[in-house]
Amino acid sequence: MNAKIITDHQIAASLLLAGKLVSFPTETVYGLGADARNLAAVKEVFSVKNRPNNHPLIVHLASIDLLHNVASAIPDYAYKLAQHFWPGPLTLVFKKTAAISPIITGAQDTVAVRIPAHPLTLQVLADFPCGLVGPSANRFGRISPTSAADVIEELGMQSSLAAVLDGGTCTIGIESTIIDCSSGIPALLRHGQINVQQLEEVLGCKLAQHASTQRISGNLKSHYAPQALTSLATHAEIIEFITRFPTKKIGVISLQEPLESHNQIVQWIYAKANVASYAQNLYRNLRLLDQYAPDYILIEDLPQTSAWQAINDRLKKATSKIKISDLLADGTSAHA
Ligand code: TXA
Ligand code: MG
């Protein structure tokens, strides 16, 4: 392991000022930080994540006063959102200023900005007038890390990650809501803990549908994905699968407690049907199941209500490769 785990925000800031990469904690997930003014460091972020260079990075700032350094043509409605939700799990997209390199924005003329609600990281950010770029600190397409240990698991062997600033376990556990504020009408680009209803209440108007032209890596069909083949399933389908394929190693995330008769090789995680705790533990649970190296991970369907939308969105992408109905219809593929 190359990266050190540190807890001193001053050490983190000095490493970043020296052009090194440091992973930082936020309330959503851990970010992979670099000084937004240091283009060599920014390029290294793409390379460490193995992220295509046309997938733009979020710039994290310490305060709203710094917004004009990185963003221009800021509409009044965006100030309303910023003042209400920052620091917090909301990212706003604006026209960029000249201080923000097209390398950060994937050659687009817009920049995504967020003030995260984590005291340690806010202290680090205070030293960066143009902010820190910070994509989630995972390899491209994989599960975002929600603890310092998860970052080490994802990127610890990368020589250019100097340190992970340990700020404990993320309290929210899924990535920020993203709103495009670069035109006259605010548009939702990514669901998150802050939901449409809360945003529309503050805005006093409806949000537009997201513009499909924008490159949102979370918009790829398969994203946030565990290594094991993963499917959504009803509780009954999970039980049927376990019963029909007793020799398969299966990981389960269910809203119900395991049956006592379950086979030894089923790794069953009971996740309560509470949106906040489900989100906080989701990526941790997927990581735990992946470590068990199961043949399949089966995740019990969640309610299709707006409160669960951000989580359902992640699960849809994590489960895009297989369908339980196909596995149950074709016994041979489950034995393969
Ligand atoms: O909660 C979060 O947002 C975390 C923490 C670390 O702040 N960050 C995060 O970064 O999730 P990342 O890179 O994994 O996801 C950022 C998303 C991507 O889907 C990217 O395409 C989108 O933001 N994005 C960045 N700049 C954009 C822009 N100019 N226009 C539209 N989307 C943009
Ligand atoms: Mg990400």
mmCIF file of C-alpha atoms and ligand atoms in Angstrom, residues 28-29 31 51 56-58 60 91 93 110-112 114 134-136 175-176 178 189-190 214-218, ligand 1:
data_model
loop_
_atom_site.group_PDB
_atom_site.id
_atom_site.type_symbol
_atom_site.label_atom_id
_atom_site.label_comp_id
_atom_site.label_asym_id
_atom_site.label_seq_id
_atom_site.Cartn_x
_atom_site.Cartn_y
_atom_site.Cartn_z
ATOM 1 C CA THR A 28 -21.886 11.691 0.294
ATOM 2 C CA VAL A 29 -18.851 9.588 -0.729
ATOM 3 C CA GLY A 31 -13.557 12.220 -3.376
ATOM 4 C CA ARG A 51 -11.678 7.610 -16.286
ATOM 5 C CA PRO A 56 -16.013 16.007 -16.381
ATOM 6 C CA LEU A 57 -15.008 16.433 -12.736
ATOM 7 C CA ILE A 58 -16.850 18.250 -9.930
ATOM 8 C CA HIS A 60 -15.427 21.484 -4.614
ATOM 9 C CA THR A 91 -23.920 19.857 -7.215
ATOM 10 C CA VAL A 93 -23.608 23.071 -13.131
ATOM 11 C CA THR A 110 -19.780 24.220 -18.138
ATOM 12 C CA VAL A 111 -18.418 23.323 -14.707
ATOM 13 C CA ALA A 112 -20.031 21.321 -11.892
ATOM 14 C CA ARG A 114 -20.338 21.691 -4.889
ATOM 15 C CA GLY A 134 -13.059 15.522 -6.712
ATOM 16 C CA PRO A 135 -14.626 12.649 -8.561
ATOM 17 C CA SER A 136 -15.656 9.749 -6.356
ATOM 18 C CA GLU A 175 -23.441 10.744 -4.582
ATOM 19 C CA SER A 176 -24.858 14.286 -4.666
ATOM 20 C CA ILE A 178 -26.851 17.314 -9.717
ATOM 21 C CA LEU A 189 -29.044 15.593 -14.089
ATOM 22 C CA ARG A 190 -28.555 13.049 -11.276
ATOM 23 C CA GLN A 214 -24.461 16.064 -21.265
ATOM 24 C CA ARG A 215 -21.854 13.535 -20.295
ATOM 25 C CA ILE A 216 -22.787 12.216 -16.893
ATOM 26 C CA SER A 217 -20.784 9.150 -16.033
ATOM 27 C CA GLY A 218 -23.537 8.035 -13.669
HETATM 28 O O1 TXA B 1 -21.304 13.427 -4.133
HETATM 29 C C1 TXA B 1 -20.599 13.655 -5.104
HETATM 30 O O2 TXA B 1 -20.995 14.341 -6.073
HETATM 31 C C2 TXA B 1 -19.166 13.092 -5.108
HETATM 32 C C3 TXA B 1 -18.377 13.761 -3.994
HETATM 33 C C4 TXA B 1 -16.941 13.329 -3.942
HETATM 34 O O3 TXA B 1 -18.479 15.156 -4.118
HETATM 35 N N1 TXA B 1 -18.542 13.255 -6.371
HETATM 36 C C5 TXA B 1 -18.910 12.549 -7.459
HETATM 37 O O4 TXA B 1 -18.088 12.788 -8.550
HETATM 38 O O5 TXA B 1 -19.837 11.781 -7.475
HETATM 39 P P1 TXA B 1 -18.133 11.879 -9.866
HETATM 40 O O6 TXA B 1 -17.049 12.396 -10.728
HETATM 41 O O7 TXA B 1 -18.052 10.446 -9.492
HETATM 42 O O8 TXA B 1 -19.498 12.236 -10.502
HETATM 43 C C6 TXA B 1 -19.649 13.557 -10.992
HETATM 44 C C7 TXA B 1 -20.729 13.610 -11.988
HETATM 45 C C8 TXA B 1 -20.373 12.842 -13.210
HETATM 46 O O9 TXA B 1 -21.481 12.059 -13.556
HETATM 47 C C9 TXA B 1 -20.091 13.929 -14.230
HETATM 48 O O10 TXA B 1 -20.390 13.521 -15.532
HETATM 49 C C10 TXA B 1 -20.972 15.059 -13.747
HETATM 50 O O11 TXA B 1 -20.875 14.979 -12.369
HETATM 51 N N2 TXA B 1 -20.467 16.345 -14.201
HETATM 52 C C11 TXA B 1 -19.302 16.917 -13.893
HETATM 53 N N3 TXA B 1 -19.145 18.066 -14.578
HETATM 54 C C12 TXA B 1 -20.243 18.237 -15.334
HETATM 55 C C13 TXA B 1 -20.684 19.218 -16.270
HETATM 56 N N4 TXA B 1 -19.939 20.248 -16.572
HETATM 57 N N5 TXA B 1 -21.886 19.057 -16.848
HETATM 58 C C14 TXA B 1 -22.649 17.999 -16.544
HETATM 59 N N6 TXA B 1 -22.285 17.025 -15.683
HETATM 60 C C15 TXA B 1 -21.111 17.137 -15.086
#
